[in-house]
XYZ file of C-alpha atoms in Angstrom:
357
model
C -9.652 26.016 13.367
C -10.179 23.763 10.684
C -11.969 20.536 11.651
C -9.766 18.158 9.854
C -11.384 14.951 8.041
C -8.434 13.005 7.513
C -9.421 11.585 4.113
C -5.878 12.058 2.899
C -4.706 10.382 5.608
C -6.913 7.272 4.494
C -5.745 7.369 1.011
C -2.008 7.428 1.629
C -2.365 4.408 4.080
C -4.254 2.868 1.288
C -1.490 3.650 -1.078
C 1.421 2.358 1.366
C -0.331 -1.067 2.481
C -2.181 -1.595 -0.909
C 0.013 -0.474 -3.546
C 3.577 -1.493 -1.965
C 5.864 -2.419 -4.761
C 5.159 -6.208 -6.212
C 8.689 -6.792 -6.017
C 8.174 -6.915 -2.088
C 5.187 -8.632 -2.571
C 5.764 -11.950 -4.643
C 8.055 -14.818 -4.306
C 8.169 -17.152 -7.041
C 5.426 -15.422 -9.116
C 2.985 -16.762 -6.745
C 3.545 -15.004 -3.352
C 4.463 -17.682 -0.541
C 5.457 -14.241 1.485
C 3.734 -11.237 0.810
C 6.479 -8.973 2.479
C 4.205 -6.598 3.786
C 1.897 -5.860 0.851
C -1.377 -6.838 2.394
C -2.874 -6.732 -1.202
C -1.514 -9.522 -3.037
C -3.521 -12.771 -2.557
C -1.751 -16.404 -2.389
C -0.596 -16.775 1.144
C -2.106 -20.269 1.180
C -1.045 -20.862 -2.523
C 2.638 -22.599 -3.185
C 4.815 -20.632 -5.516
C 5.570 -22.111 -8.925
C 8.330 -24.807 -8.680
C 11.818 -23.976 -9.019
C 14.825 -26.584 -8.684
C 17.019 -26.128 -5.710
C 20.114 -23.691 -6.612
C 18.289 -21.530 -9.248
C 17.801 -18.025 -9.148
C 14.667 -15.728 -10.269
C 14.980 -11.797 -10.840
C 11.983 -10.018 -10.954
C 11.517 -6.343 -12.311
C 8.029 -4.675 -11.259
C 6.898 -1.050 -12.766
C 3.913 0.654 -11.565
C 1.989 3.842 -12.212
C -0.567 5.797 -9.872
C -3.286 7.763 -10.111
C -6.282 9.044 -7.874
C -8.155 11.783 -6.367
C -10.307 12.414 -3.164
C -12.824 14.787 -1.816
C -13.653 16.032 1.527
C -15.551 18.381 3.664
C -13.937 21.639 5.289
C -15.033 23.363 8.381
C -13.856 26.919 9.362
C -15.212 30.041 10.697
C -13.757 31.662 7.645
C -13.653 29.131 5.003
C -16.321 26.372 3.966
C -16.647 24.011 1.181
C -15.084 20.990 -0.331
C -11.170 20.418 -0.323
C -10.023 17.910 -3.519
C -6.757 16.128 -3.619
C -5.075 14.718 -7.113
C -2.539 11.867 -6.600
C 0.272 10.702 -8.921
C 2.813 8.556 -8.314
C 5.430 5.697 -9.936
C 7.042 3.005 -8.392
C 10.121 0.642 -9.607
C 10.908 -2.384 -7.874
C 13.222 -5.036 -8.164
C 13.954 -8.761 -6.291
C 16.112 -11.678 -6.278
C 14.730 -14.943 -5.354
C 17.044 -17.969 -4.667
C 15.558 -21.520 -4.595
C 17.244 -23.477 -1.258
C 17.050 -27.237 -0.617
C 14.056 -26.391 1.705
C 12.669 -23.003 1.287
C 13.640 -19.426 -0.515
C 16.146 -16.682 0.020
C 14.907 -13.404 -1.322
C 16.247 -9.546 -1.551
C 14.514 -6.787 -3.051
C 14.395 -2.971 -3.371
C 12.118 -0.468 -4.709
C 11.580 3.294 -4.952
C 7.983 4.913 -4.616
C 7.586 8.721 -5.900
C 3.732 10.082 -4.801
C 2.894 13.350 -5.028
C -0.551 15.081 -3.070
C -1.755 18.621 -4.648
C -4.912 19.987 -3.429
C -7.002 21.415 -6.280
C -9.649 23.356 -4.357
C -10.002 24.491 -0.651
C -13.380 25.962 -0.292
C -13.531 29.360 -1.308
C -9.720 30.043 -0.704
C -8.739 29.269 -4.129
C -11.064 32.118 -5.194
C -9.991 34.489 -2.383
C -6.013 33.905 -2.021
C -5.422 31.314 -4.654
C -4.653 28.799 -1.962
C -2.515 25.385 -2.653
C -0.893 22.729 -0.804
C 1.123 19.743 -1.999
C 2.874 17.036 -0.455
C 5.817 14.906 -1.921
C 6.760 11.735 -0.819
C 9.743 9.455 -1.784
C 10.493 6.197 -0.206
C 13.277 4.080 -0.629
C 12.920 0.167 0.716
C 15.114 -2.504 1.128
C 14.073 -5.936 2.084
C 15.265 -9.575 3.159
C 13.055 -12.676 3.120
C 13.545 -16.272 3.950
C 11.266 -19.005 4.246
C 11.685 -22.747 5.289
C 9.735 -26.219 4.523
C 9.417 -27.680 7.811
C 8.070 -30.498 6.196
C 6.034 -31.693 3.096
C 3.108 -29.948 4.369
C 4.218 -27.068 6.599
C 6.462 -23.748 5.721
C 7.261 -20.612 8.176
C 8.633 -17.272 6.772
C 10.085 -13.948 8.181
C 10.973 -10.821 6.469
C 12.282 -7.445 7.378
C 12.525 -4.309 5.386
C 13.802 -0.786 5.893
C 12.041 2.317 4.449
C 13.394 5.641 4.279
C 11.003 7.919 3.549
C 11.310 11.913 2.781
C 7.974 14.069 2.703
C 8.038 17.445 1.037
C 5.224 20.002 2.238
C 4.271 23.454 0.463
C 1.845 25.683 0.456
C 1.399 28.797 -1.788
C -1.107 31.356 -2.202
C -1.594 33.984 -5.078
C -3.555 37.177 -5.727
C -1.080 39.675 -3.969
C -1.656 37.280 -0.520
C 1.498 36.516 1.876
C 1.343 34.280 4.925
C 1.955 36.111 8.256
C 4.476 33.558 9.437
C 7.188 34.392 7.045
C 5.865 37.296 4.895
C 6.151 35.374 1.698
C 3.651 33.825 -0.371
C 5.161 30.357 0.180
C 5.757 27.675 3.004
C 7.830 24.611 2.954
C 9.361 22.188 4.882
C 10.760 18.785 4.939
C 10.727 15.546 6.941
C 12.585 12.250 6.987
C 11.617 9.037 8.492
C 13.368 5.720 8.845
C 10.674 2.677 9.531
C 12.028 -1.103 10.248
C 8.935 -3.477 9.149
C 8.968 -7.046 9.889
C 6.381 -9.853 10.058
C 6.225 -13.789 10.005
C 4.274 -16.288 8.096
C 2.919 -19.828 8.155
C 1.401 -22.076 5.541
C 0.189 -25.446 6.205
C -1.219 -28.018 3.377
C -4.333 -29.713 4.448
C -4.475 -31.878 1.529
C -2.703 -31.748 -2.029
C -4.881 -29.066 -3.101
C -6.154 -27.012 0.144
C -4.141 -25.108 2.116
C -4.207 -22.489 5.006
C -2.106 -19.515 5.263
C -1.565 -16.820 7.970
C 0.721 -13.502 8.390
C 1.555 -11.172 10.940
C 2.809 -7.575 10.927
C 3.443 -6.273 14.337
C 2.726 -2.751 14.957
C 5.354 0.161 13.396
C 5.629 3.685 13.800
C 7.737 6.706 14.044
C 7.154 10.044 14.560
C 9.458 13.015 13.398
C 8.927 16.706 13.029
C 9.183 18.955 9.687
C 11.943 21.709 9.426
C 11.507 25.217 7.857
C 8.189 26.862 7.812
C 6.583 23.720 9.367
C 8.976 23.223 12.095
C 5.740 23.179 14.767
C 4.406 20.560 12.923
C 4.891 16.506 13.580
C 3.940 13.855 10.971
C 4.361 10.073 11.399
C 4.252 6.798 9.541
C 3.720 3.066 10.074
C 0.334 0.599 10.759
C -1.375 -1.273 13.501
C -0.705 -4.796 14.744
C -2.036 -6.572 11.824
C -3.226 -10.337 10.931
C -4.428 -11.703 7.730
C -5.719 -15.122 7.539
C -6.467 -17.572 4.141
C -7.992 -20.725 3.116
C -7.268 -21.755 -0.486
C -7.702 -24.519 -3.296
C -5.119 -24.976 -5.739
C -4.763 -27.165 -8.981
C -2.462 -27.101 -11.755
C -5.202 -24.975 -13.910
C -6.847 -23.114 -11.068
C -6.161 -21.467 -7.700
C -8.624 -19.664 -5.561
C -8.343 -18.084 -2.227
C -10.379 -16.434 0.592
C -8.980 -13.766 2.850
C -9.832 -12.210 6.435
C -8.070 -9.084 7.835
C -7.591 -7.378 10.912
C -5.741 -4.590 11.883
C -5.573 -2.697 15.024
C -5.831 0.878 15.201
C -2.673 3.223 14.704
C -2.744 6.677 17.100
C 0.157 7.887 15.550
C -1.048 8.160 12.076
C -4.432 8.529 12.996
C -5.792 5.373 11.533
C -8.595 3.623 12.701
C -9.340 0.159 13.249
C -9.687 -2.021 9.886
C -11.113 -5.096 9.345
C -11.863 -6.732 5.699
C -12.110 -9.833 3.713
C -11.133 -10.625 -0.097
C -11.836 -13.308 -2.728
C -8.944 -13.918 -5.499
C -8.690 -16.474 -8.416
C -6.378 -17.389 -11.213
C -7.167 -19.494 -14.268
C -5.026 -20.971 -16.595
C -6.773 -20.318 -19.997
C -4.158 -21.754 -22.172
C -0.821 -23.081 -21.811
C 0.488 -19.777 -22.691
C -2.004 -17.636 -20.812
C -3.372 -16.838 -17.206
C -6.000 -14.676 -15.774
C -6.693 -13.522 -12.346
C -9.429 -11.279 -10.952
C -9.787 -10.743 -7.135
C -11.832 -8.290 -5.119
C -11.555 -6.617 -1.454
C -14.031 -5.060 0.604
C -12.318 -3.237 3.949
C -14.117 -1.347 6.578
C -12.001 1.616 8.663
C -13.714 2.569 12.029
C -13.823 6.177 12.768
C -10.459 7.703 15.092
C -10.386 10.987 17.023
C -7.386 12.486 18.734
C -6.550 15.738 19.755
C -9.279 17.566 17.609
C -7.889 15.527 14.458
C -11.029 13.161 13.045
C -10.517 10.203 10.641
C -14.083 9.331 9.662
C -15.113 5.903 9.346
C -15.387 4.464 5.686
C -15.854 1.581 3.520
C -13.280 0.363 1.039
C -13.383 -1.642 -2.092
C -10.489 -2.529 -4.184
C -11.043 -5.005 -7.293
C -8.050 -6.436 -9.708
C -7.525 -7.876 -12.800
C -4.446 -9.486 -14.457
C -3.098 -11.475 -17.136
C -0.345 -13.638 -17.344
C 1.927 -14.838 -20.359
C 4.344 -17.609 -20.222
C 3.698 -18.862 -16.461
C 4.384 -15.504 -14.927
C 6.967 -14.152 -17.172
C 5.236 -11.217 -17.943
C 2.542 -9.771 -15.977
C 0.108 -7.222 -16.339
C -2.269 -5.934 -13.578
C -4.549 -3.056 -12.773
C -6.170 -2.251 -9.186
C -9.090 0.286 -8.793
C -9.822 1.204 -4.988
C -12.631 3.449 -3.965
C -13.484 4.569 -0.779
C -16.466 6.553 0.914
C -16.813 7.718 4.172
C -20.009 6.834 6.313
C -20.643 10.496 7.099
C -20.773 11.462 3.570
C -17.986 14.136 4.051
C -15.471 12.261 1.764
C -14.662 10.071 -1.062
C -11.901 8.889 -3.088
C -10.672 6.690 -6.047
C -7.067 5.288 -6.786
C -5.923 3.098 -9.442
C -2.818 1.410 -9.712
C -1.663 -0.372 -13.320
C 1.501 -2.396 -13.169
C 3.750 -4.498 -15.366
C 6.180 -7.092 -14.165
C 9.074 -9.293 -15.810
C 11.029 -12.052 -14.175
C 13.815 -14.544 -15.938
C 15.295 -17.833 -13.950
C 18.767 -18.676 -14.231
């Protein structure tokens, strides 16, 4: 039996949490309510002004690449397991400005592929490969209400339909004993309902605090086909994000802290972290933004499966033209397990467009 070092679980939880579509992360450019995307800064920032009755349509296109490596232990095979990740995401959203708040709708589709490129000495013996294909479709709704000039509350709900295709192949004349062929395949589908609460309070005209609460959600299901005896799951633990920010017409910065409880079904350990973000209006037409986040995930073990403790760092750079009408940004995420048994990196590049009418 393999001792599984769940680096792939960690990286795909990063993809789900850190790189969810901006269409579900930003309201009126500056994200008044991140709607579940914990990577987006600005929960203490006010959105750009919109007149009551106006509408804003938003389009975001992103590409993802990444790789990871972890140790493999068994009685037969040993060495490193290497994975390559590729993906693309497209999201659209519509914001409606109300007399005292916003009403938003959004849709996104995300496709990710995780393909193993090495399994210790198995590649040399039987050419073993394993692939996961993830297809996620999400639709969401968001409402925020200005209680008074200082306080704003918000609520969001979103439903994700996730399809996972899992395959494994061998070559060199080998075959799997379970079905007598050189390929195994199976598919699983999960419908995940997400929801959260948001609060922002202005202390002065330039300083405000923000808070985001995401209750725990998870869903388990079985694969069909050749993997009918294997269970998979999606979700995350109860998450709280707190931030304090400073904002003027030309400059905004924010410091945040994050705490996510462990999630047994997805093998995710407790996560804690902090980050700082800033945006500066360099000219009347251009602004630049940057940020850095540092997280720590605690070790988690359940029924012989192990997710190691690891450190994660994400940096973000972005440029905005015409007050956010065109935005380009890139996120670089790296992590390393504390037992030196695994490491990985992930890059996300996105371009977004918006139009007011």
